[in-house]
Amino acid sequence: MPRSPLRMLDGPLGQEGMESAAHRFVLGGPFGAEPAEVSAARLARFADAGGLLVETSHSYAGGRAEEAVGSWLRANPGTLGVATKVGHDITGADLPLARDTVHAHVRAALRNLGVETIDLLLYHCDDPDRPVAELADTLVSLVEAGHVRRIGASNWRPDRLAELAAELAGRGHIPVASYQFSLAEPDPALLGGSLHADPAVLDVVRAHRLPLLAWSAQARGYFARGEPREADGRPDPYDTEGNRARRDRCRELAGQLGTRPETVALAWTLGRTSVWPSIGPRTTDQIDRALQARRLRLTDAQVHWLRHGR
């Protein structure tokens, strides 16, 4: 198996077996907001299981997340690749994506993470007042400066994402797209400004052959629990009639297969071509349970039934 997450991003992911698909898991979680020893245990377990890429952001945990990840990376150099996002301040508010601001954030991220080069850099948001060509040039300048290996964007409108993909393709780069994506479809009004990989986004992803980093690939634990859970004081964005039916079908199929509903739901996501599911387990046991999805082979009929109920 390749040890470089970037080689996996460039590869024909849909042709891999489920065991190698396990290397597409990306580890997120509350870095910087949990005890350092908990982060260290999670990162070590993920790496030992064959994980390749950990993701964080310049803004997470009030700006502490990158330093928390960097502490472990310094002690374990070359063990995991790292993805981070720029464009939010430490409160999570969007910032103008001026070239100087983006470069300053990246330099800070390099210091925080303790790496010479960031494996994957994503715009955390769009700056719709700026031409897409300008934003593409800024990303490419970071690669040319040696600060970043791979580039992409999160939470862009489909039309702007398509334009970015075209601009970057003209400069020799295929961006990574980063959106919420799972078997559960959230209520967009309750996602707090983040975007779900809806059919319009997925059309762009397919048309431009973009890898999709699927955050909240487990729908914030929706398939593992029985009751709705508020998020940031808002109602559970996944607690909809359609998702309750999907969860019931996951439970039914899990009973037939001798596994857990959340494992079935994650196997559904992992089975999508060119999707990198980002998981946020809080414990090492939850990492182990998530990785069980790599061994669960769903038929085309099961995949369709889980999503559509027919």
GROMACS .gro file of C-alpha atoms in nm, residues 29-37 39-40 42-43 54 56 60-61 63-74 112-113:
model
   31
   29GLY     CA    1  -1.198   1.527   1.607
   30PRO     CA    2  -1.169   1.778   1.890
   31PHE     CA    3  -0.794   1.838   1.875
   32GLY     CA    4  -0.706   2.125   2.104
   33ALA     CA    5  -1.032   2.091   2.297
   34GLU     CA    6  -0.952   1.753   2.454
   35PRO     CA    7  -0.663   1.642   2.680
   36ALA     CA    8  -0.337   1.600   2.492
   37GLU     CA    9  -0.309   1.237   2.598
   39SER     CA   10  -0.543   1.320   2.112
   40ALA     CA   11  -0.215   1.127   2.122
   42ARG     CA   12  -0.638   0.858   1.896
   43LEU     CA   13  -0.366   0.962   1.652
   54VAL     CA   14  -0.533   1.374   0.979
   56THR     CA   15  -0.773   2.005   1.126
   60TYR     CA   16  -1.062   2.498   1.532
   61ALA     CA   17  -1.064   2.500   1.912
   63GLY     CA   18  -0.690   2.835   1.714
   64ARG     CA   19  -0.543   2.557   1.932
   65ALA     CA   20  -0.618   2.255   1.712
   66GLU     CA   21  -0.318   2.279   1.478
   67GLU     CA   22  -0.079   2.307   1.771
   68ALA     CA   23  -0.235   1.998   1.932
   69VAL     CA   24  -0.191   1.796   1.615
   70GLY     CA   25   0.157   1.939   1.563
   71SER     CA   26   0.268   1.829   1.907
   72TRP     CA   27   0.204   1.468   1.812
   73LEU     CA   28   0.346   1.503   1.460
   74ARG     CA   29   0.672   1.642   1.599
  112ASN     CA   30   0.183   2.515   1.451
  113LEU     CA   31   0.197   2.176   1.280
   0.00000   0.00000   0.00000
